[in-house]
Amino acid sequence: IVTGENYRFGYKAAGDVAALKEFGAKNDAKVDVVELVPAARPDATLGDQVSSTRIRAALMRGDVKSANDMLGREHRLVCDVSGAAAQNSLRVALAGDGEDVLLSLENVENVPPMDGQYRVRIIVDPESGDTSLKNAKDTTVSLSYGRVAVNKYDVFDIQFARNAVAIDFIDRSSKSYANGVSGRW
């Protein structure tokens, strides 16, 4: 178990790191306590440390640059495209005249940023745990109405994805929503 030194848990946050260490010792679980990482910009509401709450708040504002700074890397959204609905969407994109492949945000592994247009890096079917960017494509995507639109001509192999599409968010390029992502403007 890895936790920050200010971790609280349980009813009314009665549990602390000392209680977690005691639990770990009794149950043969190793507990590692890490030092808190100071935030570049302290926040009156969210405190002086980097935290998952601060990162989620930045993503909810569409501020991927701040989220990336706190993470120490680009925020990665992994879209599971192995299911029947996702595969149908990819087949429609391959056969259709439209430019965009629409991926549902229902099957993502983590928190997407706020709706808008973003500069991103996309990796189609990354190997498990692979952080290399050798097959990555830089492009722009649009998030709106629970979907992400990826131009199939910018990332041609997205139409042939079988397992996952990883999207690394670099920066928000526009607050505007994409025409066509939801079928309405």
CSV table of C-alpha atoms in Angstrom, one decimal:
chain,number,residue,atom,x,y,z
A,1,ILE,CA,0.0,0.0,0.0
A,2,VAL,CA,1.4,3.4,-1.0
A,3,THR,CA,0.0,6.5,0.5
A,4,GLY,CA,0.8,10.1,1.2
A,5,GLU,CA,1.8,11.2,4.7
A,6,ASN,CA,-1.5,13.0,5.3
A,7,TYR,CA,-3.8,10.2,4.2
A,8,ARG,CA,-7.1,9.8,6.1
A,9,PHE,CA,-9.7,7.1,5.7
A,10,GLY,CA,-12.8,5.5,7.3
A,11,TYR,CA,-15.8,7.0,9.0
A,12,LYS,CA,-15.4,10.7,9.5
A,13,ALA,CA,-11.7,10.2,8.3
A,14,ALA,CA,-10.9,8.7,11.7
A,15,GLY,CA,-8.1,6.5,10.3
A,16,ASP,CA,-4.7,7.9,9.6
A,17,VAL,CA,-1.3,6.7,8.4
A,18,ALA,CA,-0.3,5.3,11.8
A,19,ALA,CA,-3.6,3.2,11.9
A,20,LEU,CA,-2.9,2.0,8.3
A,21,LYS,CA,0.7,1.0,9.2
A,22,GLU,CA,-0.7,-0.9,12.3
A,23,PHE,CA,-3.3,-2.6,10.0
A,24,GLY,CA,-0.5,-3.5,7.5
A,25,ALA,CA,1.7,-5.0,10.3
A,26,LYS,CA,-1.2,-7.2,11.5
A,27,ASN,CA,-2.2,-8.3,8.0
A,28,ASP,CA,1.3,-8.8,6.5
A,29,ALA,CA,0.8,-5.9,4.1
A,30,LYS,CA,3.7,-3.5,3.4
A,31,VAL,CA,2.7,0.2,3.8
A,32,ASP,CA,5.0,2.8,2.2
A,33,VAL,CA,4.4,6.4,3.1
A,34,VAL,CA,5.6,9.0,0.6
A,35,GLU,CA,6.3,12.6,1.1
A,36,LEU,CA,3.9,15.1,-0.2
A,37,VAL,CA,4.8,17.0,-3.4
A,38,PRO,CA,4.4,20.7,-3.1
A,39,ALA,CA,2.2,22.4,-5.7
A,40,ALA,CA,3.7,25.0,-8.0
A,41,ARG,CA,0.7,27.3,-7.2
A,42,PRO,CA,-0.8,26.9,-3.8
A,43,ASP,CA,-4.6,27.0,-3.7
A,44,ALA,CA,-6.7,28.4,-0.8
A,45,THR,CA,-9.3,25.6,-1.2
A,46,LEU,CA,-7.1,22.7,-2.4
A,47,GLY,CA,-4.0,23.3,-0.2
A,48,ASP,CA,-0.3,23.4,-0.9
A,49,GLN,CA,0.3,19.9,-2.2
A,50,VAL,CA,-0.3,18.0,-5.4
A,51,SER,CA,-3.2,15.7,-5.0
A,52,SER,CA,-5.6,13.7,-7.0
A,53,THR,CA,-8.3,16.2,-6.1
A,54,ARG,CA,-6.2,19.1,-7.5
A,55,ILE,CA,-5.5,17.1,-10.7
A,56,ARG,CA,-9.2,16.2,-11.2
A,57,ALA,CA,-10.2,19.9,-10.6
A,58,ALA,CA,-7.7,21.0,-13.3
A,59,LEU,CA,-9.1,18.4,-15.7
A,60,MET,CA,-12.7,19.5,-15.0
A,61,ARG,CA,-11.6,23.1,-15.9
A,62,GLY,CA,-9.9,21.8,-19.1
A,63,ASP,CA,-6.5,22.9,-17.7
A,64,VAL,CA,-4.5,20.0,-18.9
A,65,LYS,CA,-1.2,21.9,-18.7
A,66,SER,CA,-1.7,22.3,-14.9
A,67,ALA,CA,-2.7,18.6,-14.6
A,68,ASN,CA,0.4,17.6,-16.6
A,69,ASP,CA,2.6,19.7,-14.4
A,70,MET,CA,1.3,18.0,-11.3
A,71,LEU,CA,1.5,14.5,-12.8
A,72,GLY,CA,5.0,15.1,-14.2
A,73,ARG,CA,3.8,13.7,-17.5
A,74,GLU,CA,0.9,14.1,-20.0
A,75,HIS,CA,-2.5,13.0,-18.7
A,76,ARG,CA,-3.4,9.8,-20.5
A,77,LEU,CA,-7.0,8.8,-21.3
A,78,VAL,CA,-7.3,5.1,-22.4
A,79,CYS,CA,-10.4,4.3,-24.4
A,80,ASP,CA,-11.4,0.6,-24.4
A,81,VAL,CA,-12.4,-0.2,-28.0
A,82,SER,CA,-12.7,-4.0,-27.6
A,83,GLY,CA,-16.4,-4.1,-27.1
A,84,ALA,CA,-19.1,-4.6,-29.8
A,85,ALA,CA,-20.4,-1.0,-29.7
A,86,ALA,CA,-16.9,0.4,-30.1
A,87,GLN,CA,-16.0,-2.0,-32.9
A,88,ASN,CA,-19.2,-1.0,-34.7
A,89,SER,CA,-18.3,2.6,-34.4
A,90,LEU,CA,-14.9,1.9,-35.9
A,91,ARG,CA,-16.4,-0.1,-38.8
A,92,VAL,CA,-18.9,2.8,-39.5
A,93,ALA,CA,-15.9,5.2,-39.6
A,94,LEU,CA,-14.0,2.9,-42.0
A,95,ALA,CA,-17.0,2.6,-44.3
A,96,GLY,CA,-18.4,6.1,-44.0
A,97,ASP,CA,-17.7,9.3,-45.7
A,98,GLY,CA,-17.2,11.3,-42.5
A,99,GLU,CA,-13.8,12.4,-41.3
A,100,ASP,CA,-14.2,11.6,-37.6
A,101,VAL,CA,-14.1,8.4,-35.5
A,102,LEU,CA,-16.2,8.9,-32.5
A,103,LEU,CA,-15.1,7.1,-29.3
A,104,SER,CA,-17.4,6.9,-26.3
A,105,LEU,CA,-16.0,8.2,-23.0
A,106,GLU,CA,-18.1,5.5,-21.2
A,107,ASN,CA,-15.3,3.0,-21.3
A,108,VAL,CA,-12.3,5.1,-20.3
A,109,GLU,CA,-9.9,4.1,-17.6
A,110,ASN,CA,-9.6,7.5,-16.0
A,111,VAL,CA,-11.0,11.1,-15.9
A,112,PRO,CA,-11.4,12.9,-19.2
A,113,PRO,CA,-10.9,16.7,-19.3
A,114,MET,CA,-13.7,19.2,-19.8
A,115,ASP,CA,-15.3,19.4,-23.2
A,116,GLY,CA,-13.3,21.3,-25.8
A,117,GLN,CA,-10.6,20.9,-28.5
A,118,TYR,CA,-7.2,19.6,-27.4
A,119,ARG,CA,-3.7,19.0,-28.9
A,120,VAL,CA,-3.0,15.3,-28.2
A,121,ARG,CA,-0.8,12.4,-28.9
A,122,ILE,CA,-2.6,9.2,-29.9
A,123,ILE,CA,-1.3,5.6,-29.6
A,124,VAL,CA,-3.5,2.9,-31.2
A,125,ASP,CA,-3.4,-0.5,-29.3
A,126,PRO,CA,-0.5,0.3,-27.0
A,127,GLU,CA,1.2,-2.7,-25.4
A,128,SER,CA,0.3,-3.1,-21.7
A,129,GLY,CA,2.5,-0.7,-19.7
A,130,ASP,CA,4.2,0.6,-22.8
A,131,THR,CA,5.2,4.2,-22.4
A,132,SER,CA,7.1,4.6,-25.6
A,133,LEU,CA,5.8,7.0,-28.2
A,134,LYS,CA,7.3,5.4,-31.3
A,135,ASN,CA,3.8,4.8,-32.9
A,136,ALA,CA,2.2,8.0,-31.6
A,137,LYS,CA,0.5,10.5,-33.8
A,138,ASP,CA,0.2,14.1,-32.9
A,139,THR,CA,-3.2,15.6,-33.8
A,140,THR,CA,-6.2,17.6,-32.4
A,141,VAL,CA,-9.3,15.9,-30.9
A,142,SER,CA,-12.6,17.3,-29.8
A,143,LEU,CA,-14.5,16.2,-26.6
A,144,SER,CA,-18.2,16.9,-26.4
A,145,TYR,CA,-21.3,15.1,-25.2
A,146,GLY,CA,-19.5,12.1,-23.8
A,147,ARG,CA,-17.5,11.4,-26.9
A,148,VAL,CA,-14.1,12.2,-28.4
A,149,ALA,CA,-13.8,12.8,-32.1
A,150,VAL,CA,-10.6,11.8,-33.8
A,151,ASN,CA,-9.9,12.6,-37.5
A,152,LYS,CA,-9.4,9.3,-39.2
A,153,TYR,CA,-7.1,10.9,-41.8
A,154,ASP,CA,-4.8,12.3,-39.1
A,155,VAL,CA,-4.7,8.9,-37.3
A,156,PHE,CA,-5.5,6.5,-40.1
A,157,ASP,CA,-4.8,3.3,-38.1
A,158,ILE,CA,-7.4,4.2,-35.4
A,159,GLN,CA,-10.1,2.6,-37.7
A,160,PHE,CA,-8.3,-0.7,-37.2
A,161,ALA,CA,-7.9,-0.5,-33.4
A,162,ARG,CA,-8.8,-3.8,-31.6
A,163,ASN,CA,-8.2,-3.2,-27.9
A,164,ALA,CA,-7.5,0.4,-26.8
A,165,VAL,CA,-6.7,3.9,-28.0
A,166,ALA,CA,-4.5,5.9,-25.6
A,167,ILE,CA,-4.8,9.7,-25.8
A,168,ASP,CA,-2.1,11.8,-24.2
A,169,PHE,CA,-3.4,15.4,-23.6
A,170,ILE,CA,-0.8,18.1,-24.4
A,171,ASP,CA,-2.8,21.3,-24.3
A,172,ARG,CA,-6.3,22.7,-24.7
A,173,SER,CA,-6.5,24.5,-28.0
A,174,SER,CA,-10.0,25.8,-27.9
A,175,LYS,CA,-13.1,25.9,-25.6
A,176,SER,CA,-15.3,25.4,-28.7
A,177,TYR,CA,-17.1,22.1,-29.1
A,178,ALA,CA,-16.7,20.1,-32.2
A,179,ASN,CA,-19.4,20.3,-34.8
A,180,GLY,CA,-20.6,16.8,-35.4
A,181,VAL,CA,-19.4,15.1,-32.2
A,182,SER,CA,-23.0,15.1,-30.9
A,183,GLY,CA,-24.8,15.5,-34.2
A,184,ARG,CA,-25.8,19.0,-33.1
A,185,TRP,CA,-24.1,22.3,-32.7
